[in-house]
Amino acid sequence: MKTFGCQMNVYDSERMSEALAAEGYVETSEPAEADLAILNTCHIREKAAEKVYSDLGRLRDIKRERARDGKETLITVAGCVAQAEGDEIVRRAPVVDLVLGPQSYHRLPELLARMRRGETSIVETAFPDEDKFQALPDRRPPRAVSAFLTVQEGCDKFCTFCVVPYTRGMEYSRPVAALVAEARRLVERGVREITLLGQNVNGYHGDGPDGAPTALAGLIRHLAEIEGLSRIRYTTSHPRDMSDDLIQAHRDEEKLMPYLHLPFQAGADRVLAAMNRKHTAGEYLDLIGRIREARPDIALSTDIIVGFPGESDADFEETLKLVEEARFAHAFSFKYSPRPGTPAATMDEQVPEDVKRERLARLQDTIDAGYRRFNGQFVGQTLPVLLEKTGRYEGQLVGRSPYLQLVHADADPARVGEIVEVEIRSAGANSLSGVICGSA
Ligand code: 5AD
Ligand code: SF4
């Protein structure tokens, strides 16, 4: 199983592994050993989508070699490229036995049986009526103290650059009761932190325990009641769905971590309008002002695109200005990549590649300076850190601060899963390190 792209795919890969484990499959990281290879793919930018075809080339060679030894190799393309390209994949790469859209993962065992009977080129990309989450088997022991939980899928926002509304479909929210049950099982197995996932997670509106629609803040409050669960996070949010109720939850709900990923995409209102973002730069700044009023220490992160069609030098300066003003703790930045079928792909005034590259480099310098500023302020302070795993050096553990910073500290590996107080001694762009001075 190879997973590309976002955390939703990571979660889906885990659930598929569980379904396959029930069928007797064991995971391997060695492609040549695999009776079944699954590529769980991402379609968000061209580079991500093209990686799949180079991997399929390698798998084709492996399949041939294994066939010489009399071994069968079944090849599956899952995820967003599967959903977006469907039949096109088997046409371009006939080596593929199964193309499996993200809404059909629960059908994997049945489809495997069909492949073992010799069927090839199966394309399964419909949006079935049944709920894949309910149909997937129960979760196995998690491998980590921090786990993902998909609560919402799909997006109805239709930003003009984005394929998500086409690959993941309309918004769908899982019911509160099913999520609380899944979260409880995770906690029983040692998970202390859960990150709620959704393409538009703060648009969550699942059925509550009493049948009434429940928003994300309501779901968080239900989850916060679970004893043993210490930390709750959620991602990714749209500024338009950042309700007052959710902002209040950041003030009142102790288990909700002070971190928020809130993409703004571009700083110029003209570009934001062409992106169909439904917010202006001013509205975004006003919103983060209100969030900081509720939770002054909150760490904000964001996504930014440079070189959207029609973006002028002056428009790009607005993006840099917004980055400075917003004081982000973290930011992901991308060159605009035209995606087939989206409105922006055919807009006039596509920006040349070298201009995009130059803007991205300037933006990343500004962002990096922000990381250093953000991390630097913690030197000398003490932070509660959830110890997650062993570090690169002997005797060292790595954990996360409430602000999602990686923190290194020397500790016994038996302490993984504990939340400890760490006095921060030094800060780099990508991590902090310090000394444990107590339990939190
Ligand atoms: N080109 C570049 N970046 C994109 N993103 C989404 N679509 C595109 C595209 N066509 C970025 C957005 C989004 C993040 C997940 O990926 O910034 O928030
Ligand atoms: Fe894509 Fe996010 Fe816009 Fe939805 S809100 S269309 S997922 S960028």
Short mmCIF file of N, CA and C in Angstrom, two decimals, residues 204-346:
data_model
loop_
_atom_site.label_atom_id
_atom_site.label_comp_id
_atom_site.label_asym_id
_atom_site.label_seq_id
_atom_site.Cartn_x
_atom_site.Cartn_y
_atom_site.Cartn_z
N TYR A 204 -18.94 20.51 8.86
CA TYR A 204 -19.56 19.29 9.39
C TYR A 204 -20.97 19.58 9.88
N HIS A 205 -21.92 18.71 9.49
CA HIS A 205 -23.28 18.82 10.03
C HIS A 205 -23.89 17.42 10.06
N GLY A 206 -23.40 16.61 11.00
CA GLY A 206 -23.88 15.23 11.09
C GLY A 206 -25.12 15.13 11.97
N ASP A 207 -25.80 13.99 11.88
CA ASP A 207 -26.95 13.74 12.76
C ASP A 207 -26.45 13.59 14.19
N GLY A 208 -27.07 14.33 15.11
CA GLY A 208 -26.71 14.22 16.52
C GLY A 208 -27.36 13.00 17.14
N PRO A 209 -27.01 12.71 18.42
CA PRO A 209 -27.59 11.55 19.10
C PRO A 209 -29.12 11.62 19.13
N ASP A 210 -29.67 12.85 19.18
CA ASP A 210 -31.13 12.99 19.22
C ASP A 210 -31.72 13.18 17.82
N GLY A 211 -30.92 13.01 16.80
CA GLY A 211 -31.42 13.13 15.42
C GLY A 211 -31.28 14.53 14.85
N ALA A 212 -31.07 15.53 15.72
CA ALA A 212 -30.97 16.91 15.23
C ALA A 212 -29.59 17.14 14.61
N PRO A 213 -29.51 17.96 13.53
CA PRO A 213 -28.21 18.21 12.93
C PRO A 213 -27.26 18.86 13.93
N THR A 214 -26.02 18.40 13.93
CA THR A 214 -25.03 18.88 14.89
C THR A 214 -23.84 19.43 14.12
N ALA A 215 -23.37 20.60 14.52
CA ALA A 215 -22.22 21.22 13.85
C ALA A 215 -20.92 20.71 14.49
N LEU A 216 -19.80 21.15 13.93
CA LEU A 216 -18.50 20.63 14.40
C LEU A 216 -18.28 20.92 15.89
N ALA A 217 -18.68 22.13 16.35
CA ALA A 217 -18.47 22.47 17.76
C ALA A 217 -19.21 21.47 18.64
N GLY A 218 -20.42 21.08 18.23
CA GLY A 218 -21.22 20.09 18.98
C GLY A 218 -20.52 18.74 19.01
N LEU A 219 -20.02 18.33 17.86
CA LEU A 219 -19.30 17.05 17.79
C LEU A 219 -18.09 17.07 18.73
N ILE A 220 -17.35 18.18 18.71
CA ILE A 220 -16.16 18.30 19.56
C ILE A 220 -16.56 18.17 21.04
N ARG A 221 -17.67 18.79 21.41
CA ARG A 221 -18.10 18.71 22.82
C ARG A 221 -18.44 17.28 23.20
N HIS A 222 -19.10 16.55 22.29
CA HIS A 222 -19.40 15.13 22.58
C HIS A 222 -18.11 14.33 22.75
N LEU A 223 -17.15 14.57 21.86
CA LEU A 223 -15.90 13.80 21.90
C LEU A 223 -15.10 14.15 23.15
N ALA A 224 -15.18 15.42 23.57
CA ALA A 224 -14.39 15.87 24.72
C ALA A 224 -14.82 15.15 26.00
N GLU A 225 -16.03 14.58 25.99
CA GLU A 225 -16.49 13.86 27.19
C GLU A 225 -15.81 12.50 27.35
N ILE A 226 -15.14 12.05 26.31
CA ILE A 226 -14.50 10.72 26.39
C ILE A 226 -13.29 10.78 27.32
N GLU A 227 -13.38 10.02 28.40
CA GLU A 227 -12.28 9.98 29.36
C GLU A 227 -11.06 9.33 28.72
N GLY A 228 -9.89 9.88 28.96
CA GLY A 228 -8.67 9.30 28.39
C GLY A 228 -8.28 9.97 27.08
N LEU A 229 -9.24 10.62 26.43
CA LEU A 229 -8.89 11.39 25.24
C LEU A 229 -8.43 12.77 25.72
N SER A 230 -7.18 13.13 25.38
CA SER A 230 -6.62 14.37 25.94
C SER A 230 -6.65 15.52 24.95
N ARG A 231 -6.53 15.22 23.67
CA ARG A 231 -6.37 16.30 22.70
C ARG A 231 -7.24 16.07 21.48
N ILE A 232 -7.89 17.14 21.02
CA ILE A 232 -8.70 17.08 19.81
C ILE A 232 -8.21 18.18 18.86
N ARG A 233 -8.06 17.79 17.60
CA ARG A 233 -7.72 18.76 16.54
C ARG A 233 -8.66 18.52 15.38
N TYR A 234 -8.68 19.44 14.42
CA TYR A 234 -9.49 19.22 13.22
C TYR A 234 -8.87 19.94 12.04
N THR A 235 -9.07 19.40 10.87
CA THR A 235 -8.53 20.02 9.66
C THR A 235 -9.21 19.42 8.44
N THR A 236 -9.47 20.13 7.35
CA THR A 236 -9.15 21.49 6.98
C THR A 236 -10.41 22.36 6.99
N SER A 237 -10.27 23.60 7.33
CA SER A 237 -11.43 24.48 7.49
C SER A 237 -11.52 25.54 6.40
N HIS A 238 -12.74 25.94 6.10
CA HIS A 238 -12.97 27.06 5.18
C HIS A 238 -13.38 28.29 5.99
N PRO A 239 -12.81 29.47 5.68
CA PRO A 239 -13.14 30.67 6.45
C PRO A 239 -14.65 30.94 6.54
N ARG A 240 -15.38 30.62 5.49
CA ARG A 240 -16.82 30.91 5.50
C ARG A 240 -17.58 30.06 6.51
N ASP A 241 -17.04 28.91 6.89
CA ASP A 241 -17.75 28.02 7.82
C ASP A 241 -17.21 28.11 9.24
N MET A 242 -16.45 29.16 9.53
CA MET A 242 -15.87 29.31 10.86
C MET A 242 -16.92 29.99 11.75
N SER A 243 -17.85 29.20 12.29
CA SER A 243 -18.99 29.77 13.02
C SER A 243 -18.57 30.33 14.39
N ASP A 244 -19.41 31.20 14.95
CA ASP A 244 -19.13 31.77 16.27
C ASP A 244 -19.04 30.66 17.32
N ASP A 245 -19.90 29.64 17.14
CA ASP A 245 -19.94 28.52 18.06
C ASP A 245 -18.58 27.80 18.10
N LEU A 246 -17.99 27.61 16.92
CA LEU A 246 -16.69 26.93 16.84
C LEU A 246 -15.59 27.81 17.43
N ILE A 247 -15.68 29.10 17.17
CA ILE A 247 -14.70 30.04 17.76
C ILE A 247 -14.80 29.98 19.29
N GLN A 248 -16.02 29.92 19.80
CA GLN A 248 -16.21 29.83 21.26
C GLN A 248 -15.62 28.54 21.80
N ALA A 249 -15.75 27.46 21.02
CA ALA A 249 -15.20 26.17 21.47
C ALA A 249 -13.69 26.29 21.68
N HIS A 250 -13.03 27.12 20.87
CA HIS A 250 -11.59 27.32 21.06
C HIS A 250 -11.31 28.05 22.38
N ARG A 251 -12.28 28.81 22.87
CA ARG A 251 -12.08 29.50 24.15
C ARG A 251 -12.40 28.57 25.32
N ASP A 252 -13.49 27.77 25.17
CA ASP A 252 -14.05 27.05 26.32
C ASP A 252 -13.60 25.60 26.44
N GLU A 253 -13.28 24.98 25.33
CA GLU A 253 -13.06 23.53 25.36
C GLU A 253 -11.58 23.22 25.55
N GLU A 254 -11.25 22.79 26.76
CA GLU A 254 -9.85 22.59 27.11
C GLU A 254 -9.13 21.58 26.22
N LYS A 255 -9.86 20.54 25.80
CA LYS A 255 -9.21 19.49 25.00
C LYS A 255 -8.99 19.89 23.55
N LEU A 256 -9.65 20.95 23.12
CA LEU A 256 -9.46 21.40 21.73
C LEU A 256 -8.15 22.20 21.67
N MET A 257 -7.22 21.70 20.88
CA MET A 257 -5.88 22.29 20.85
C MET A 257 -5.88 23.66 20.15
N PRO A 258 -5.00 24.55 20.62
CA PRO A 258 -4.93 25.91 20.07
C PRO A 258 -4.20 25.95 18.73
N TYR A 259 -4.77 25.34 17.75
CA TYR A 259 -4.15 25.28 16.42
C TYR A 259 -5.28 25.25 15.42
N LEU A 260 -5.12 26.02 14.34
CA LEU A 260 -6.19 26.05 13.34
C LEU A 260 -5.58 26.21 11.95
N HIS A 261 -5.92 25.24 11.09
CA HIS A 261 -5.48 25.33 9.68
C HIS A 261 -6.60 25.97 8.88
N LEU A 262 -6.35 27.17 8.42
CA LEU A 262 -7.40 27.95 7.77
C LEU A 262 -6.88 28.58 6.47
N PRO A 263 -6.98 27.84 5.36
CA PRO A 263 -6.44 28.33 4.10
C PRO A 263 -7.06 29.67 3.67
N PHE A 264 -6.20 30.58 3.17
CA PHE A 264 -6.76 31.81 2.57
C PHE A 264 -6.48 31.88 1.07
N GLN A 265 -5.49 31.15 0.57
CA GLN A 265 -5.20 30.95 -0.85
C GLN A 265 -4.57 32.13 -1.59
N ALA A 266 -5.07 33.35 -1.39
CA ALA A 266 -4.48 34.50 -2.09
C ALA A 266 -4.85 35.79 -1.36
N GLY A 267 -3.99 36.81 -1.51
CA GLY A 267 -4.19 38.04 -0.74
C GLY A 267 -4.98 39.13 -1.46
N ALA A 268 -5.10 39.02 -2.79
CA ALA A 268 -5.79 40.08 -3.53
C ALA A 268 -7.27 39.72 -3.72
N ASP A 269 -8.13 40.67 -3.43
CA ASP A 269 -9.58 40.40 -3.51
C ASP A 269 -10.01 40.00 -4.92
N ARG A 270 -9.36 40.60 -5.91
CA ARG A 270 -9.67 40.28 -7.30
C ARG A 270 -9.40 38.79 -7.57
N VAL A 271 -8.28 38.30 -7.08
CA VAL A 271 -7.91 36.89 -7.27
C VAL A 271 -8.85 36.00 -6.44
N LEU A 272 -9.12 36.42 -5.21
CA LEU A 272 -10.04 35.63 -4.37
C LEU A 272 -11.40 35.48 -5.03
N ALA A 273 -11.86 36.56 -5.69
CA ALA A 273 -13.16 36.49 -6.38
C ALA A 273 -13.08 35.51 -7.55
N ALA A 274 -11.98 35.58 -8.32
CA ALA A 274 -11.83 34.67 -9.46
C ALA A 274 -11.69 33.23 -8.99
N MET A 275 -11.18 33.06 -7.76
CA MET A 275 -11.07 31.70 -7.19
C MET A 275 -12.40 31.21 -6.63
N ASN A 276 -13.40 32.09 -6.60
CA ASN A 276 -14.69 31.76 -5.98
C ASN A 276 -14.54 31.38 -4.51
N ARG A 277 -13.67 32.14 -3.80
CA ARG A 277 -13.44 31.80 -2.40
C ARG A 277 -14.54 32.31 -1.47
N LYS A 278 -15.31 33.27 -1.94
CA LYS A 278 -16.45 33.78 -1.16
C LYS A 278 -16.01 34.52 0.11
N HIS A 279 -14.73 34.99 0.13
CA HIS A 279 -14.31 35.88 1.22
C HIS A 279 -13.27 36.85 0.66
N THR A 280 -13.13 38.01 1.31
CA THR A 280 -12.08 38.95 0.92
C THR A 280 -10.92 38.83 1.90
N ALA A 281 -9.81 39.51 1.57
CA ALA A 281 -8.66 39.50 2.48
C ALA A 281 -9.05 40.16 3.81
N GLY A 282 -9.80 41.25 3.70
CA GLY A 282 -10.22 41.98 4.91
C GLY A 282 -11.09 41.10 5.81
N GLU A 283 -12.00 40.36 5.20
CA GLU A 283 -12.86 39.47 6.00
C GLU A 283 -12.03 38.38 6.67
N TYR A 284 -11.02 37.92 5.96
CA TYR A 284 -10.17 36.86 6.54
C TYR A 284 -9.43 37.41 7.77
N LEU A 285 -8.85 38.60 7.62
CA LEU A 285 -8.11 39.20 8.74
C LEU A 285 -9.03 39.49 9.92
N ASP A 286 -10.24 39.92 9.60
CA ASP A 286 -11.21 40.20 10.64
C ASP A 286 -11.56 38.90 11.39
N LEU A 287 -11.73 37.82 10.61
CA LEU A 287 -12.06 36.52 11.20
C LEU A 287 -10.94 36.04 12.14
N ILE A 288 -9.69 36.12 11.67
CA ILE A 288 -8.63 35.61 12.55
C ILE A 288 -8.47 36.52 13.78
N GLY A 289 -8.84 37.78 13.62
CA GLY A 289 -8.85 38.69 14.78
C GLY A 289 -9.84 38.18 15.83
N ARG A 290 -11.02 37.77 15.38
CA ARG A 290 -12.03 37.28 16.33
C ARG A 290 -11.60 35.95 16.96
N ILE A 291 -10.94 35.11 16.15
CA ILE A 291 -10.46 33.83 16.69
C ILE A 291 -9.39 34.09 17.77
N ARG A 292 -8.52 35.08 17.51
CA ARG A 292 -7.46 35.37 18.49
C ARG A 292 -8.01 36.04 19.75
N GLU A 293 -9.14 36.71 19.59
CA GLU A 293 -9.78 37.30 20.77
C GLU A 293 -10.25 36.17 21.70
N ALA A 294 -10.81 35.11 21.07
CA ALA A 294 -11.31 33.97 21.86
C ALA A 294 -10.16 33.15 22.42
N ARG A 295 -9.08 33.03 21.68
CA ARG A 295 -7.96 32.16 22.10
C ARG A 295 -6.66 32.84 21.67
N PRO A 296 -6.16 33.76 22.50
CA PRO A 296 -5.05 34.62 22.07
C PRO A 296 -3.80 33.87 21.62
N ASP A 297 -3.53 32.68 22.19
CA ASP A 297 -2.28 31.99 21.84
C ASP A 297 -2.43 31.08 20.63
N ILE A 298 -3.59 31.07 19.96
CA ILE A 298 -3.81 30.08 18.90
C ILE A 298 -2.75 30.19 17.80
N ALA A 299 -2.29 29.01 17.35
CA ALA A 299 -1.35 28.97 16.22
C ALA A 299 -2.17 28.79 14.95
N LEU A 300 -1.95 29.68 13.99
CA LEU A 300 -2.69 29.60 12.74
C LEU A 300 -1.81 29.07 11.63
N SER A 301 -2.39 28.21 10.81
CA SER A 301 -1.66 27.80 9.62
C SER A 301 -2.57 27.97 8.41
N THR A 302 -1.98 27.88 7.23
CA THR A 302 -2.77 28.23 6.04
C THR A 302 -2.24 27.55 4.79
N ASP A 303 -3.03 27.62 3.71
CA ASP A 303 -2.59 27.20 2.38
C ASP A 303 -2.63 28.41 1.46
N ILE A 304 -1.62 28.51 0.59
CA ILE A 304 -1.52 29.66 -0.31
C ILE A 304 -1.15 29.17 -1.70
N ILE A 305 -1.81 29.74 -2.71
CA ILE A 305 -1.48 29.41 -4.10
C ILE A 305 -0.87 30.64 -4.76
N VAL A 306 0.24 30.46 -5.47
CA VAL A 306 0.79 31.58 -6.25
C VAL A 306 0.59 31.29 -7.74
N GLY A 307 0.40 32.36 -8.50
CA GLY A 307 0.31 32.20 -9.96
C GLY A 307 -1.04 31.70 -10.43
N PHE A 308 -2.09 32.01 -9.68
CA PHE A 308 -3.44 31.73 -10.18
C PHE A 308 -3.65 32.58 -11.44
N PRO A 309 -4.42 32.09 -12.45
CA PRO A 309 -4.59 32.85 -13.69
C PRO A 309 -4.97 34.32 -13.43
N GLY A 310 -4.23 35.22 -14.06
CA GLY A 310 -4.54 36.66 -13.93
C GLY A 310 -3.84 37.32 -12.75
N GLU A 311 -3.12 36.55 -11.89
CA GLU A 311 -2.46 37.16 -10.72
C GLU A 311 -1.31 38.05 -11.20
N SER A 312 -1.40 39.34 -10.89
CA SER A 312 -0.35 40.29 -11.29
C SER A 312 0.70 40.38 -10.19
N ASP A 313 1.80 41.09 -10.49
CA ASP A 313 2.82 41.32 -9.46
C ASP A 313 2.20 42.01 -8.24
N ALA A 314 1.34 42.99 -8.52
CA ALA A 314 0.72 43.74 -7.41
C ALA A 314 -0.19 42.83 -6.60
N ASP A 315 -0.90 41.94 -7.28
CA ASP A 315 -1.76 40.99 -6.55
C ASP A 315 -0.92 40.11 -5.63
N PHE A 316 0.22 39.65 -6.16
CA PHE A 316 1.10 38.78 -5.38
C PHE A 316 1.63 39.52 -4.15
N GLU A 317 1.94 40.83 -4.31
CA GLU A 317 2.39 41.62 -3.15
C GLU A 317 1.34 41.60 -2.05
N GLU A 318 0.07 41.59 -2.44
CA GLU A 318 -1.02 41.53 -1.45
C GLU A 318 -0.95 40.22 -0.65
N THR A 319 -0.57 39.14 -1.34
CA THR A 319 -0.42 37.85 -0.64
C THR A 319 0.69 37.94 0.40
N LEU A 320 1.84 38.52 0.00
CA LEU A 320 2.95 38.66 0.95
C LEU A 320 2.53 39.52 2.15
N LYS A 321 1.77 40.56 1.85
CA LYS A 321 1.33 41.48 2.91
C LYS A 321 0.44 40.74 3.90
N LEU A 322 -0.47 39.93 3.35
CA LEU A 322 -1.37 39.20 4.24
C LEU A 322 -0.60 38.20 5.12
N VAL A 323 0.41 37.56 4.53
CA VAL A 323 1.22 36.61 5.31
C VAL A 323 1.89 37.33 6.49
N GLU A 324 2.43 38.52 6.22
CA GLU A 324 3.07 39.31 7.29
C GLU A 324 2.05 39.68 8.37
N GLU A 325 0.89 40.14 7.92
CA GLU A 325 -0.10 40.65 8.88
C GLU A 325 -0.69 39.54 9.74
N ALA A 326 -0.87 38.35 9.12
CA ALA A 326 -1.59 37.28 9.83
C ALA A 326 -0.72 36.54 10.83
N ARG A 327 0.62 36.67 10.74
CA ARG A 327 1.55 36.01 11.66
C ARG A 327 1.26 34.51 11.79
N PHE A 328 1.37 33.79 10.67
CA PHE A 328 1.11 32.35 10.67
C PHE A 328 2.22 31.58 11.38
N ALA A 329 1.81 30.50 12.07
CA ALA A 329 2.79 29.59 12.66
C ALA A 329 3.30 28.62 11.61
N HIS A 330 2.47 28.40 10.60
CA HIS A 330 2.82 27.41 9.58
C HIS A 330 2.06 27.74 8.30
N ALA A 331 2.65 27.41 7.14
CA ALA A 331 1.91 27.65 5.89
C ALA A 331 2.40 26.69 4.82
N PHE A 332 1.47 26.20 4.03
CA PHE A 332 1.80 25.38 2.86
C PHE A 332 1.59 26.25 1.64
N SER A 333 2.57 26.26 0.73
CA SER A 333 2.41 27.12 -0.44
C SER A 333 2.64 26.32 -1.71
N PHE A 334 1.87 26.64 -2.72
CA PHE A 334 1.87 25.86 -3.96
C PHE A 334 1.86 26.77 -5.17
N LYS A 335 2.49 26.29 -6.25
CA LYS A 335 2.31 26.95 -7.55
C LYS A 335 0.98 26.49 -8.10
N TYR A 336 0.23 27.40 -8.68
CA TYR A 336 -1.04 27.01 -9.28
C TYR A 336 -0.80 25.94 -10.35
N SER A 337 -1.60 24.89 -10.32
CA SER A 337 -1.49 23.78 -11.25
C SER A 337 -2.85 23.55 -11.90
N PRO A 338 -2.96 23.79 -13.21
CA PRO A 338 -4.29 23.67 -13.85
C PRO A 338 -4.79 22.23 -13.79
N ARG A 339 -6.00 22.03 -13.29
CA ARG A 339 -6.56 20.69 -13.18
C ARG A 339 -7.69 20.51 -14.18
N PRO A 340 -7.64 19.46 -14.99
CA PRO A 340 -8.65 19.25 -16.02
C PRO A 340 -10.06 19.24 -15.42
N GLY A 341 -10.95 19.95 -16.08
CA GLY A 341 -12.35 19.94 -15.64
C GLY A 341 -12.70 21.05 -14.66
N THR A 342 -11.68 21.77 -14.14
CA THR A 342 -11.98 22.88 -13.22
C THR A 342 -12.04 24.19 -14.02
N PRO A 343 -12.86 25.14 -13.57
CA PRO A 343 -13.02 26.39 -14.34
C PRO A 343 -11.71 27.15 -14.57
N ALA A 344 -10.81 27.17 -13.57
CA ALA A 344 -9.60 27.99 -13.71
C ALA A 344 -8.65 27.46 -14.78
N ALA A 345 -8.76 26.15 -15.08
CA ALA A 345 -7.81 25.54 -16.02
C ALA A 345 -7.92 26.19 -17.41
N THR A 346 -9.10 26.71 -17.74
CA THR A 346 -9.30 27.29 -19.08
C THR A 346 -9.40 28.81 -19.03
#
